[in-house]
C-alpha cells in the first residue's frame, strides 16, 4: 500500500508541476510577446532576434 501511495503522490506532484509549468509558460509567452511588441516599436532592427526567442518560447 505504501508503494502505491508513494507512486500516486509522485504522479499528482508531477501533474501539478506540469500544470504550473504550462500556465507559467503561457504567462511568460504573453509577457514576452508584449515585450517584443514594445521593442519592435523602439528597435526594429532587433525584431528578428526577439521573434526567434518568441518561437523558442512557443515550443
mmCIF file of C-alpha atoms in Angstrom:
data_model
loop_
_atom_site.group_PDB
_atom_site.id
_atom_site.type_symbol
_atom_site.label_atom_id
_atom_site.label_comp_id
_atom_site.label_asym_id
_atom_site.label_seq_id
_atom_site.Cartn_x
_atom_site.Cartn_y
_atom_site.Cartn_z
ATOM 1 C CA UNK A 1 0.000 0.000 0.000
ATOM 2 C CA UNK A 2 2.802 2.405 0.849
ATOM 3 C CA UNK A 3 4.372 1.916 -2.573
ATOM 4 C CA UNK A 4 1.057 2.618 -4.326
ATOM 5 C CA UNK A 5 0.508 5.783 -2.249
ATOM 6 C CA UNK A 6 4.076 6.912 -2.961
ATOM 7 C CA UNK A 7 3.640 6.399 -6.729
ATOM 8 C CA UNK A 8 0.288 8.223 -6.607
ATOM 9 C CA UNK A 9 1.896 11.110 -4.693
ATOM 10 C CA UNK A 10 4.697 11.382 -7.279
ATOM 11 C CA UNK A 11 2.121 11.264 -10.108
ATOM 12 C CA UNK A 12 -0.041 14.016 -8.542
ATOM 13 C CA UNK A 13 3.067 16.137 -7.864
ATOM 14 C CA UNK A 14 4.294 15.638 -11.443
ATOM 15 C CA UNK A 15 0.896 16.578 -12.935
ATOM 16 C CA UNK A 16 0.697 19.662 -10.676
ATOM 17 C CA UNK A 17 4.224 20.754 -11.672
ATOM 18 C CA UNK A 18 3.392 20.210 -15.364
ATOM 19 C CA UNK A 19 0.223 22.297 -14.978
ATOM 20 C CA UNK A 20 2.196 25.089 -13.266
ATOM 21 C CA UNK A 21 4.917 24.998 -15.926
ATOM 22 C CA UNK A 22 2.252 25.007 -18.655
ATOM 23 C CA UNK A 23 0.467 28.004 -17.131
ATOM 24 C CA UNK A 24 3.799 29.698 -16.401
ATOM 25 C CA UNK A 25 4.912 29.219 -19.986
ATOM 26 C CA UNK A 26 1.737 30.848 -21.315
ATOM 27 C CA UNK A 27 2.141 33.783 -18.916
ATOM 28 C CA UNK A 28 5.832 34.137 -19.814
ATOM 29 C CA UNK A 29 4.938 33.898 -23.512
ATOM 30 C CA UNK A 30 2.309 36.659 -23.155
ATOM 31 C CA UNK A 31 4.765 38.896 -21.271
ATOM 32 C CA UNK A 32 7.490 38.183 -23.830
ATOM 33 C CA UNK A 33 5.079 38.880 -26.699
ATOM 34 C CA UNK A 34 4.196 42.296 -25.206
ATOM 35 C CA UNK A 35 7.910 42.946 -24.660
ATOM 36 C CA UNK A 36 8.602 42.019 -28.307
ATOM 37 C CA UNK A 37 5.898 44.434 -29.492
ATOM 38 C CA UNK A 38 7.347 47.292 -27.413
ATOM 39 C CA UNK A 39 10.905 46.508 -28.522
ATOM 40 C CA UNK A 40 9.784 46.241 -32.145
ATOM 41 C CA UNK A 41 8.454 49.788 -31.997
ATOM 42 C CA UNK A 42 11.700 51.052 -30.439
ATOM 43 C CA UNK A 43 14.272 48.887 -32.187
ATOM 44 C CA UNK A 44 13.049 47.462 -35.493
ATOM 45 C CA UNK A 45 16.494 46.058 -36.320
ATOM 46 C CA UNK A 46 16.296 43.789 -33.222
ATOM 47 C CA UNK A 47 12.818 42.461 -34.149
ATOM 48 C CA UNK A 48 14.158 39.315 -35.839
ATOM 49 C CA UNK A 49 16.180 38.414 -32.730
ATOM 50 C CA UNK A 50 13.159 38.773 -30.445
ATOM 51 C CA UNK A 51 10.974 36.789 -32.837
ATOM 52 C CA UNK A 52 13.496 33.923 -32.625
ATOM 53 C CA UNK A 53 13.133 33.979 -28.820
ATOM 54 C CA UNK A 54 9.348 34.055 -29.252
ATOM 55 C CA UNK A 55 9.494 30.943 -31.474
ATOM 56 C CA UNK A 56 11.767 29.152 -28.960
ATOM 57 C CA UNK A 57 9.398 30.022 -26.093
ATOM 58 C CA UNK A 58 6.352 28.756 -28.005
ATOM 59 C CA UNK A 59 7.886 25.259 -28.400
#
